[in-house]
Amino acid sequence: MMLRFLVSLLVLASCKESYKIAKAEHTVASARASLVRQEDTIIFALIERARFPLNSPTYNQSYTFISHLQDSILDFVIRNTEAVQSKAGRYINPEENPFFPKNLPPSVVPHYPFSHFLHPAAALININQDIWKLYFNELLPMFVASGDDGNYAQTAAADLTLLQAISRRIHYGKFVAEAKFREAPQVIEPLIRAKDREALMKLLTLKRVEEMVVKRVEKKAMVFGQEVSLDNDVKKGGTYKVDPSIVSLLYQKWLIPLTKNVELEYLLKRLD
Ligand SMILES: *[C@@H]1O[C@H](CO)[C@@H](O)[C@H](O)[C@H]1NC(C)=O
């Protein structure tokens, strides 16, 4: 009996395709673990962008008219980077959402068999335009110094890395919502049918977990953003590469609410 069980485990493990698919299934716990890991990516990307001052010519179309570009340097870098990444298969992964989805060239590489964990309607949800506006109008001025050091291409690349990390986190709400749905369809389905946004949002809100996230990212920003030297122990209350209170504000004010908005929009389409 035991032996048969072990043999079937081995067969399962050696069957590459089913392993891939099994690995890609999410639970609420595994989706949460991914969100925790993504905090590191976001905080490091904030630190990398904060190395540069605002560098406003990066965002200025008039500045690039001099060199006959239609776009700002930022638009130019992002459009072209996304095109190359799309050809290399980046957007085959349902976790990735482009900022310029129009006219994106198709992938030219073999498609990895990502699992069909999400409902197909997930592909219709892309709130990157809102993220873009929020990023440039509100977030960026909060955590970069004013000034201009001429590193416009590097600045645009740092913006893109950070925007992608933020976008991935927010759109990951689709996976969180699907995992929650699968764990309690009998509770969630009637609310979706009734289009009861308020009740759904209440179901998606766990104040205790949200408060933990906000505290944890602030702590991570202190740990990741401190000056490390061999002589002294880690300093407390020193200066950080990015202000920890801004990281917690970013989560509290935007990342958590927008992720929940994506979760809600996804659930409302879940039975289509
Ligand atoms: C944009 O660039 C042009 C040309 O360099 C400059 O005249 C203009 O003041 C800039 N606009 C802003 C908002 O910085």
PDB file of C-alpha atoms and ligand atoms in Angstrom:
ATOM      1  CA  MET A   1       0.000   0.000   0.000  1.00  0.00           C
ATOM      2  CA  MET A   2       2.720   2.406   1.125  1.00  0.00           C
ATOM      3  CA  LEU A   3       4.908   1.287  -1.752  1.00  0.00           C
ATOM      4  CA  ARG A   4       2.151   1.929  -4.259  1.00  0.00           C
ATOM      5  CA  PHE A   5       1.713   5.378  -2.843  1.00  0.00           C
ATOM      6  CA  LEU A   6       5.431   6.086  -3.187  1.00  0.00           C
ATOM      7  CA  VAL A   7       5.489   4.777  -6.745  1.00  0.00           C
ATOM      8  CA  SER A   8       2.574   6.958  -7.726  1.00  0.00           C
ATOM      9  CA  LEU A   9       4.339   9.947  -6.178  1.00  0.00           C
ATOM     10  CA  LEU A  10       7.424   9.188  -8.257  1.00  0.00           C
ATOM     11  CA  VAL A  11       5.363   8.859 -11.406  1.00  0.00           C
ATOM     12  CA  LEU A  12       3.733  12.167 -10.645  1.00  0.00           C
ATOM     13  CA  ALA A  13       7.087  13.861 -10.022  1.00  0.00           C
ATOM     14  CA  SER A  14       8.580  12.522 -13.216  1.00  0.00           C
ATOM     15  CA  CYS A  15       5.644  13.721 -15.268  1.00  0.00           C
ATOM     16  CA  LYS A  16       6.966  17.166 -16.027  1.00  0.00           C
ATOM     17  CA  GLU A  17       3.801  18.726 -17.400  1.00  0.00           C
ATOM     18  CA  SER A  18       1.573  17.768 -14.504  1.00  0.00           C
ATOM     19  CA  TYR A  19       4.268  18.956 -12.105  1.00  0.00           C
ATOM     20  CA  LYS A  20       4.385  22.356 -13.740  1.00  0.00           C
ATOM     21  CA  ILE A  21       0.647  22.667 -13.596  1.00  0.00           C
ATOM     22  CA  ALA A  22       0.417  21.451 -10.005  1.00  0.00           C
ATOM     23  CA  LYS A  23       3.081  23.938  -9.000  1.00  0.00           C
ATOM     24  CA  ALA A  24       1.183  26.782 -10.571  1.00  0.00           C
ATOM     25  CA  GLU A  25      -2.003  26.207  -8.594  1.00  0.00           C
ATOM     26  CA  HIS A  26      -2.496  28.817  -5.911  1.00  0.00           C
ATOM     27  CA  THR A  27      -4.081  28.807  -2.510  1.00  0.00           C
ATOM     28  CA  VAL A  28      -4.892  31.871  -0.447  1.00  0.00           C
ATOM     29  CA  ALA A  29      -1.802  31.083   1.642  1.00  0.00           C
ATOM     30  CA  SER A  30       0.529  30.680  -1.357  1.00  0.00           C
ATOM     31  CA  ALA A  31      -0.864  33.817  -3.000  1.00  0.00           C
ATOM     32  CA  ARG A  32      -0.180  35.716   0.218  1.00  0.00           C
ATOM     33  CA  ALA A  33       3.352  34.305   0.372  1.00  0.00           C
ATOM     34  CA  SER A  34       3.938  35.617  -3.142  1.00  0.00           C
ATOM     35  CA  LEU A  35       2.710  39.074  -2.116  1.00  0.00           C
ATOM     36  CA  VAL A  36       5.140  39.050   0.819  1.00  0.00           C
ATOM     37  CA  ARG A  37       8.012  38.169  -1.515  1.00  0.00           C
ATOM     38  CA  GLN A  38       6.950  40.883  -3.964  1.00  0.00           C
ATOM     39  CA  GLU A  39       7.374  43.452  -1.167  1.00  0.00           C
ATOM     40  CA  ASP A  40      11.139  42.918  -1.437  1.00  0.00           C
ATOM     41  CA  THR A  41      11.083  43.612  -5.182  1.00  0.00           C
ATOM     42  CA  ILE A  42       9.053  46.786  -4.731  1.00  0.00           C
ATOM     43  CA  ILE A  43      11.226  48.154  -1.923  1.00  0.00           C
ATOM     44  CA  PHE A  44      14.476  47.474  -3.794  1.00  0.00           C
ATOM     45  CA  ALA A  45      13.002  49.078  -6.925  1.00  0.00           C
ATOM     46  CA  LEU A  46      12.066  52.152  -4.836  1.00  0.00           C
ATOM     47  CA  ILE A  47      15.631  52.311  -3.533  1.00  0.00           C
ATOM     48  CA  GLU A  48      17.012  52.067  -7.077  1.00  0.00           C
ATOM     49  CA  ARG A  49      14.774  54.843  -8.389  1.00  0.00           C
ATOM     50  CA  ALA A  50      15.605  57.033  -5.386  1.00  0.00           C
ATOM     51  CA  ARG A  51      19.290  56.965  -6.430  1.00  0.00           C
ATOM     52  CA  PHE A  52      18.382  59.491  -9.125  1.00  0.00           C
ATOM     53  CA  PRO A  53      16.837  62.897  -8.645  1.00  0.00           C
ATOM     54  CA  LEU A  54      13.546  63.694 -10.373  1.00  0.00           C
ATOM     55  CA  ASN A  55      15.281  64.252 -13.753  1.00  0.00           C
ATOM     56  CA  SER A  56      12.226  65.920 -15.266  1.00  0.00           C
ATOM     57  CA  PRO A  57      13.496  65.906 -18.896  1.00  0.00           C
ATOM     58  CA  THR A  58      12.898  62.119 -18.776  1.00  0.00           C
ATOM     59  CA  TYR A  59       9.167  62.883 -18.804  1.00  0.00           C
ATOM     60  CA  ASN A  60       9.116  65.924 -21.060  1.00  0.00           C
ATOM     61  CA  GLN A  61       7.976  65.530 -24.680  1.00  0.00           C
ATOM     62  CA  SER A  62       9.201  68.989 -25.619  1.00  0.00           C
ATOM     63  CA  TYR A  63      12.676  68.033 -24.520  1.00  0.00           C
ATOM     64  CA  THR A  64      12.786  65.091 -26.925  1.00  0.00           C
ATOM     65  CA  PHE A  65      11.429  67.106 -29.879  1.00  0.00           C
ATOM     66  CA  ILE A  66      14.995  68.281 -30.188  1.00  0.00           C
ATOM     67  CA  SER A  67      15.969  64.770 -31.247  1.00  0.00           C
ATOM     68  CA  HIS A  68      12.747  64.226 -33.275  1.00  0.00           C
ATOM     69  CA  LEU A  69      11.176  61.679 -30.930  1.00  0.00           C
ATOM     70  CA  GLN A  70       7.390  61.735 -30.634  1.00  0.00           C
ATOM     71  CA  ASP A  71       7.530  60.405 -27.076  1.00  0.00           C
ATOM     72  CA  SER A  72       9.207  61.445 -23.887  1.00  0.00           C
ATOM     73  CA  ILE A  73      12.343  59.449 -23.062  1.00  0.00           C
ATOM     74  CA  LEU A  74      10.281  57.476 -20.579  1.00  0.00           C
ATOM     75  CA  ASP A  75       7.574  56.593 -23.147  1.00  0.00           C
ATOM     76  CA  PHE A  76      10.268  55.718 -25.658  1.00  0.00           C
ATOM     77  CA  VAL A  77      12.119  53.402 -23.245  1.00  0.00           C
ATOM     78  CA  ILE A  78       8.962  51.714 -21.977  1.00  0.00           C
ATOM     79  CA  ARG A  79       7.346  51.201 -25.411  1.00  0.00           C
ATOM     80  CA  ASN A  80      10.495  49.690 -26.851  1.00  0.00           C
ATOM     81  CA  THR A  81      11.370  47.606 -23.783  1.00  0.00           C
ATOM     82  CA  GLU A  82       7.843  46.201 -23.647  1.00  0.00           C
ATOM     83  CA  ALA A  83       7.982  45.354 -27.358  1.00  0.00           C
ATOM     84  CA  VAL A  84      11.219  43.401 -26.952  1.00  0.00           C
ATOM     85  CA  GLN A  85       9.962  41.679 -23.787  1.00  0.00           C
ATOM     86  CA  SER A  86       6.691  40.811 -25.483  1.00  0.00           C
ATOM     87  CA  LYS A  87       8.535  39.143 -28.359  1.00  0.00           C
ATOM     88  CA  ALA A  88      10.556  37.223 -25.776  1.00  0.00           C
ATOM     89  CA  GLY A  89       7.320  35.964 -24.182  1.00  0.00           C
ATOM     90  CA  ARG A  90       6.955  38.081 -21.050  1.00  0.00           C
ATOM     91  CA  TYR A  91       3.217  38.698 -21.430  1.00  0.00           C
ATOM     92  CA  ILE A  92       2.389  35.029 -21.940  1.00  0.00           C
ATOM     93  CA  ASN A  93       2.593  34.879 -18.160  1.00  0.00           C
ATOM     94  CA  PRO A  94      -0.823  35.909 -16.783  1.00  0.00           C
ATOM     95  CA  GLU A  95       0.966  37.723 -13.917  1.00  0.00           C
ATOM     96  CA  GLU A  96       2.326  40.327 -16.339  1.00  0.00           C
ATOM     97  CA  ASN A  97       0.371  43.285 -17.717  1.00  0.00           C
ATOM     98  CA  PRO A  98       1.890  45.752 -20.205  1.00  0.00           C
ATOM     99  CA  PHE A  99       1.612  49.528 -19.870  1.00  0.00           C
ATOM    100  CA  PHE A 100       1.253  49.987 -23.645  1.00  0.00           C
ATOM    101  CA  PRO A 101      -0.829  46.976 -24.691  1.00  0.00           C
ATOM    102  CA  LYS A 102      -1.806  48.493 -28.048  1.00  0.00           C
ATOM    103  CA  ASN A 103       0.299  47.301 -30.994  1.00  0.00           C
ATOM    104  CA  LEU A 104       2.420  45.054 -28.818  1.00  0.00           C
ATOM    105  CA  PRO A 105       4.194  42.529 -31.084  1.00  0.00           C
ATOM    106  CA  PRO A 106       3.358  38.862 -30.405  1.00  0.00           C
ATOM    107  CA  SER A 107       5.744  36.474 -28.735  1.00  0.00           C
ATOM    108  CA  VAL A 108       8.168  34.792 -31.138  1.00  0.00           C
ATOM    109  CA  VAL A 109       9.357  32.126 -28.706  1.00  0.00           C
ATOM    110  CA  PRO A 110       7.733  28.785 -27.733  1.00  0.00           C
ATOM    111  CA  HIS A 111       4.985  29.301 -25.150  1.00  0.00           C
ATOM    112  CA  TYR A 112       5.551  27.908 -21.685  1.00  0.00           C
ATOM    113  CA  PRO A 113       2.386  26.071 -20.584  1.00  0.00           C
ATOM    114  CA  PHE A 114       1.264  28.414 -17.805  1.00  0.00           C
ATOM    115  CA  SER A 115      -1.665  26.918 -15.942  1.00  0.00           C
ATOM    116  CA  HIS A 116      -5.147  28.178 -16.633  1.00  0.00           C
ATOM    117  CA  PHE A 117      -5.738  28.948 -12.984  1.00  0.00           C
ATOM    118  CA  LEU A 118      -7.564  32.210 -13.684  1.00  0.00           C
ATOM    119  CA  HIS A 119     -10.930  32.638 -15.376  1.00  0.00           C
ATOM    120  CA  PRO A 120     -10.369  33.894 -18.965  1.00  0.00           C
ATOM    121  CA  ALA A 121     -12.012  37.227 -18.077  1.00  0.00           C
ATOM    122  CA  ALA A 122      -8.866  38.015 -16.065  1.00  0.00           C
ATOM    123  CA  ALA A 123      -7.217  39.117 -19.306  1.00  0.00           C
ATOM    124  CA  LEU A 124      -9.724  41.992 -19.553  1.00  0.00           C
ATOM    125  CA  ILE A 125      -8.485  43.582 -16.333  1.00  0.00           C
ATOM    126  CA  ASN A 126      -5.537  45.942 -16.753  1.00  0.00           C
ATOM    127  CA  ILE A 127      -5.500  49.086 -14.602  1.00  0.00           C
ATOM    128  CA  ASN A 128      -1.995  50.169 -15.586  1.00  0.00           C
ATOM    129  CA  GLN A 129      -3.283  53.536 -16.839  1.00  0.00           C
ATOM    130  CA  ASP A 130      -4.466  54.378 -13.331  1.00  0.00           C
ATOM    131  CA  ILE A 131      -1.199  53.107 -11.865  1.00  0.00           C
ATOM    132  CA  TRP A 132       0.729  55.252 -14.338  1.00  0.00           C
ATOM    133  CA  LYS A 133      -1.123  58.445 -13.387  1.00  0.00           C
ATOM    134  CA  LEU A 134      -0.797  57.773  -9.703  1.00  0.00           C
ATOM    135  CA  TYR A 135       2.891  56.995 -10.027  1.00  0.00           C
ATOM    136  CA  PHE A 136       3.852  60.193 -11.813  1.00  0.00           C
ATOM    137  CA  ASN A 137       1.398  62.579 -10.205  1.00  0.00           C
ATOM    138  CA  GLU A 138       1.594  61.428  -6.620  1.00  0.00           C
ATOM    139  CA  LEU A 139       4.183  58.818  -5.755  1.00  0.00           C
ATOM    140  CA  LEU A 140       7.302  59.959  -7.588  1.00  0.00           C
ATOM    141  CA  PRO A 141       7.378  63.514  -6.196  1.00  0.00           C
ATOM    142  CA  MET A 142       7.091  62.032  -2.690  1.00  0.00           C
ATOM    143  CA  PHE A 143      10.280  59.967  -2.661  1.00  0.00           C
ATOM    144  CA  VAL A 144      12.771  61.403  -5.159  1.00  0.00           C
ATOM    145  CA  ALA A 145      14.876  64.512  -4.597  1.00  0.00           C
ATOM    146  CA  SER A 146      14.397  67.437  -6.973  1.00  0.00           C
ATOM    147  CA  GLY A 147      17.210  68.024  -9.416  1.00  0.00           C
ATOM    148  CA  ASP A 148      18.737  66.853 -12.676  1.00  0.00           C
ATOM    149  CA  ASP A 149      21.866  64.706 -13.088  1.00  0.00           C
ATOM    150  CA  GLY A 150      21.400  63.858 -16.782  1.00  0.00           C
ATOM    151  CA  ASN A 151      20.837  60.109 -16.279  1.00  0.00           C
ATOM    152  CA  TYR A 152      17.517  60.092 -18.149  1.00  0.00           C
ATOM    153  CA  ALA A 153      17.741  56.637 -19.745  1.00  0.00           C
ATOM    154  CA  GLN A 154      18.773  55.079 -16.420  1.00  0.00           C
ATOM    155  CA  THR A 155      15.966  56.950 -14.683  1.00  0.00           C
ATOM    156  CA  ALA A 156      13.427  55.636 -17.213  1.00  0.00           C
ATOM    157  CA  ALA A 157      14.721  52.091 -16.755  1.00  0.00           C
ATOM    158  CA  ALA A 158      14.406  52.429 -12.962  1.00  0.00           C
ATOM    159  CA  ASP A 159      10.875  53.803 -13.364  1.00  0.00           C
ATOM    160  CA  LEU A 160       9.916  50.863 -15.547  1.00  0.00           C
ATOM    161  CA  THR A 161      11.275  48.283 -13.094  1.00  0.00           C
ATOM    162  CA  LEU A 162       9.367  49.916 -10.263  1.00  0.00           C
ATOM    163  CA  LEU A 163       6.176  50.346 -12.297  1.00  0.00           C
ATOM    164  CA  GLN A 164       6.299  46.686 -13.310  1.00  0.00           C
ATOM    165  CA  ALA A 165       6.775  45.582  -9.698  1.00  0.00           C
ATOM    166  CA  ILE A 166       3.851  47.735  -8.543  1.00  0.00           C
ATOM    167  CA  SER A 167       1.676  46.609 -11.437  1.00  0.00           C
ATOM    168  CA  ARG A 168       2.442  42.939 -10.811  1.00  0.00           C
ATOM    169  CA  ARG A 169       1.512  43.330  -7.145  1.00  0.00           C
ATOM    170  CA  ILE A 170      -1.766  45.034  -7.863  1.00  0.00           C
ATOM    171  CA  HIS A 171      -2.833  42.688 -10.670  1.00  0.00           C
ATOM    172  CA  TYR A 172      -1.875  39.733  -8.502  1.00  0.00           C
ATOM    173  CA  GLY A 173      -5.244  40.454  -6.924  1.00  0.00           C
ATOM    174  CA  LYS A 174      -6.669  38.250  -9.695  1.00  0.00           C
ATOM    175  CA  PHE A 175      -4.849  35.236  -8.244  1.00  0.00           C
ATOM    176  CA  VAL A 176      -5.789  36.147  -4.691  1.00  0.00           C
ATOM    177  CA  ALA A 177      -9.431  36.487  -5.712  1.00  0.00           C
ATOM    178  CA  GLU A 178      -9.483  33.196  -7.602  1.00  0.00           C
ATOM    179  CA  ALA A 179      -7.893  31.392  -4.645  1.00  0.00           C
ATOM    180  CA  LYS A 180     -10.444  32.935  -2.284  1.00  0.00           C
ATOM    181  CA  PHE A 181     -13.265  32.029  -4.655  1.00  0.00           C
ATOM    182  CA  ARG A 182     -12.157  28.395  -4.847  1.00  0.00           C
ATOM    183  CA  GLU A 183     -11.947  28.159  -1.076  1.00  0.00           C
ATOM    184  CA  ALA A 184     -15.510  29.359  -0.522  1.00  0.00           C
ATOM    185  CA  PRO A 185     -17.549  29.346  -3.760  1.00  0.00           C
ATOM    186  CA  GLN A 186     -20.785  28.726  -1.887  1.00  0.00           C
ATOM    187  CA  VAL A 187     -20.328  31.995   0.024  1.00  0.00           C
ATOM    188  CA  ILE A 188     -19.000  34.121  -2.837  1.00  0.00           C
ATOM    189  CA  GLU A 189     -21.168  33.007  -5.771  1.00  0.00           C
ATOM    190  CA  PRO A 190     -24.458  34.437  -4.478  1.00  0.00           C
ATOM    191  CA  LEU A 191     -22.752  37.790  -3.815  1.00  0.00           C
ATOM    192  CA  ILE A 192     -21.390  37.865  -7.365  1.00  0.00           C
ATOM    193  CA  ARG A 193     -24.817  37.052  -8.805  1.00  0.00           C
ATOM    194  CA  ALA A 194     -26.324  39.838  -6.712  1.00  0.00           C
ATOM    195  CA  LYS A 195     -23.477  42.153  -7.862  1.00  0.00           C
ATOM    196  CA  ASP A 196     -23.146  43.087  -4.219  1.00  0.00           C
ATOM    197  CA  ARG A 197     -19.918  45.074  -4.354  1.00  0.00           C
ATOM    198  CA  GLU A 198     -20.126  46.156  -0.758  1.00  0.00           C
ATOM    199  CA  ALA A 199     -20.463  42.654   0.645  1.00  0.00           C
ATOM    200  CA  LEU A 200     -17.739  41.355  -1.658  1.00  0.00           C
ATOM    201  CA  MET A 201     -15.381  44.130  -0.618  1.00  0.00           C
ATOM    202  CA  LYS A 202     -16.110  43.359   3.007  1.00  0.00           C
ATOM    203  CA  LEU A 203     -15.238  39.737   2.354  1.00  0.00           C
ATOM    204  CA  LEU A 204     -11.963  40.752   0.690  1.00  0.00           C
ATOM    205  CA  THR A 205     -10.952  43.017   3.560  1.00  0.00           C
ATOM    206  CA  LEU A 206      -8.953  41.618   6.441  1.00  0.00           C
ATOM    207  CA  LYS A 207      -7.956  44.609   8.531  1.00  0.00           C
ATOM    208  CA  ARG A 208      -5.585  42.619  10.720  1.00  0.00           C
ATOM    209  CA  VAL A 209      -3.646  41.271   7.719  1.00  0.00           C
ATOM    210  CA  GLU A 210      -3.543  44.702   6.068  1.00  0.00           C
ATOM    211  CA  GLU A 211      -2.123  46.315   9.196  1.00  0.00           C
ATOM    212  CA  MET A 212       0.541  43.609   9.370  1.00  0.00           C
ATOM    213  CA  VAL A 213       1.546  44.250   5.757  1.00  0.00           C
ATOM    214  CA  VAL A 214       1.875  47.989   6.337  1.00  0.00           C
ATOM    215  CA  LYS A 215       4.039  47.449   9.423  1.00  0.00           C
ATOM    216  CA  ARG A 216       6.170  44.799   7.750  1.00  0.00           C
ATOM    217  CA  VAL A 217       7.005  46.869   4.662  1.00  0.00           C
ATOM    218  CA  GLU A 218       8.035  49.767   6.865  1.00  0.00           C
ATOM    219  CA  LYS A 219      10.382  47.446   8.755  1.00  0.00           C
ATOM    220  CA  LYS A 220      11.721  45.959   5.526  1.00  0.00           C
ATOM    221  CA  ALA A 221      12.418  49.454   4.194  1.00  0.00           C
ATOM    222  CA  MET A 222      14.474  50.133   7.333  1.00  0.00           C
ATOM    223  CA  VAL A 223      16.443  46.897   6.972  1.00  0.00           C
ATOM    224  CA  PHE A 224      16.974  47.035   3.197  1.00  0.00           C
ATOM    225  CA  GLY A 225      17.603  50.766   3.074  1.00  0.00           C
ATOM    226  CA  GLN A 226      20.178  51.189   5.835  1.00  0.00           C
ATOM    227  CA  GLU A 227      23.860  51.898   5.370  1.00  0.00           C
ATOM    228  CA  VAL A 228      25.775  48.713   6.066  1.00  0.00           C
ATOM    229  CA  SER A 229      29.380  48.940   7.201  1.00  0.00           C
ATOM    230  CA  LEU A 230      31.742  46.423   8.751  1.00  0.00           C
ATOM    231  CA  ASP A 231      32.693  48.535  11.759  1.00  0.00           C
ATOM    232  CA  ASN A 232      29.447  49.136  13.503  1.00  0.00           C
ATOM    233  CA  ASP A 233      26.267  47.299  14.137  1.00  0.00           C
ATOM    234  CA  VAL A 234      23.253  48.193  12.151  1.00  0.00           C
ATOM    235  CA  LYS A 235      22.302  51.703  13.109  1.00  0.00           C
ATOM    236  CA  LYS A 236      18.925  52.505  14.504  1.00  0.00           C
ATOM    237  CA  GLY A 237      17.169  55.711  13.617  1.00  0.00           C
ATOM    238  CA  GLY A 238      19.688  56.611  10.937  1.00  0.00           C
ATOM    239  CA  THR A 239      18.855  57.763   7.444  1.00  0.00           C
ATOM    240  CA  TYR A 240      17.448  55.308   4.952  1.00  0.00           C
ATOM    241  CA  LYS A 241      17.787  55.077   1.185  1.00  0.00           C
ATOM    242  CA  VAL A 242      14.049  55.461   0.895  1.00  0.00           C
ATOM    243  CA  ASP A 243      11.861  56.855   3.651  1.00  0.00           C
ATOM    244  CA  PRO A 244      10.199  53.856   5.399  1.00  0.00           C
ATOM    245  CA  SER A 245       7.101  55.906   6.206  1.00  0.00           C
ATOM    246  CA  ILE A 246       6.609  56.526   2.470  1.00  0.00           C
ATOM    247  CA  VAL A 247       6.781  52.798   1.797  1.00  0.00           C
ATOM    248  CA  SER A 248       4.097  52.108   4.376  1.00  0.00           C
ATOM    249  CA  LEU A 249       1.999  54.974   3.014  1.00  0.00           C
ATOM    250  CA  LEU A 250       2.361  53.589  -0.520  1.00  0.00           C
ATOM    251  CA  TYR A 251       0.977  50.268   0.650  1.00  0.00           C
ATOM    252  CA  GLN A 252      -1.733  51.693   2.831  1.00  0.00           C
ATOM    253  CA  LYS A 253      -3.008  54.305   0.434  1.00  0.00           C
ATOM    254  CA  TRP A 254      -2.539  52.646  -2.962  1.00  0.00           C
ATOM    255  CA  LEU A 255      -1.177  49.129  -3.232  1.00  0.00           C
ATOM    256  CA  ILE A 256      -3.595  47.439  -0.835  1.00  0.00           C
ATOM    257  CA  PRO A 257      -6.748  49.291  -1.981  1.00  0.00           C
ATOM    258  CA  LEU A 258      -5.920  48.893  -5.689  1.00  0.00           C
ATOM    259  CA  THR A 259      -5.171  45.187  -5.252  1.00  0.00           C
ATOM    260  CA  LYS A 260      -8.577  44.797  -3.638  1.00  0.00           C
ATOM    261  CA  ASN A 261     -10.190  46.725  -6.500  1.00  0.00           C
ATOM    262  CA  VAL A 262      -8.652  44.227  -8.919  1.00  0.00           C
ATOM    263  CA  GLU A 263      -9.894  41.371  -6.735  1.00  0.00           C
ATOM    264  CA  LEU A 264     -13.397  42.834  -6.800  1.00  0.00           C
ATOM    265  CA  GLU A 265     -13.417  43.469 -10.572  1.00  0.00           C
ATOM    266  CA  TYR A 266     -12.157  39.936 -11.124  1.00  0.00           C
ATOM    267  CA  LEU A 267     -14.856  38.380  -8.949  1.00  0.00           C
ATOM    268  CA  LEU A 268     -17.579  40.380 -10.690  1.00  0.00           C
ATOM    269  CA  LYS A 269     -16.427  38.800 -13.971  1.00  0.00           C
ATOM    270  CA  ARG A 270     -15.796  35.364 -12.446  1.00  0.00           C
ATOM    271  CA  LEU A 271     -19.113  33.817 -13.539  1.00  0.00           C
ATOM    272  CA  ASP A 272     -19.252  35.341 -17.042  1.00  0.00           C
TER     273      ASP A 272
HETATM  274  C1  LIG B   1      10.316  70.719 -21.320  1.00  0.00           C
HETATM  275  O1  LIG B   1      11.432  70.901 -22.161  1.00  0.00           O
HETATM  276  C2  LIG B   1      11.451  72.122 -22.854  1.00  0.00           C
HETATM  277  C3  LIG B   1      12.622  72.089 -23.844  1.00  0.00           C
HETATM  278  O2  LIG B   1      13.815  71.736 -23.197  1.00  0.00           O
HETATM  279  C4  LIG B   1      11.525  73.286 -21.847  1.00  0.00           C
HETATM  280  O3  LIG B   1      11.501  74.511 -22.517  1.00  0.00           O
HETATM  281  C5  LIG B   1      10.333  73.178 -20.895  1.00  0.00           C
HETATM  282  O4  LIG B   1      10.442  74.171 -19.871  1.00  0.00           O
HETATM  283  C6  LIG B   1      10.264  71.801 -20.254  1.00  0.00           C
HETATM  284  N1  LIG B   1       9.019  71.662 -19.490  1.00  0.00           N
HETATM  285  C7  LIG B   1       8.997  71.282 -18.229  1.00  0.00           C
HETATM  286  C8  LIG B   1       7.638  71.172 -17.617  1.00  0.00           C
HETATM  287  O5  LIG B   1       9.995  71.018 -17.579  1.00  0.00           O
END
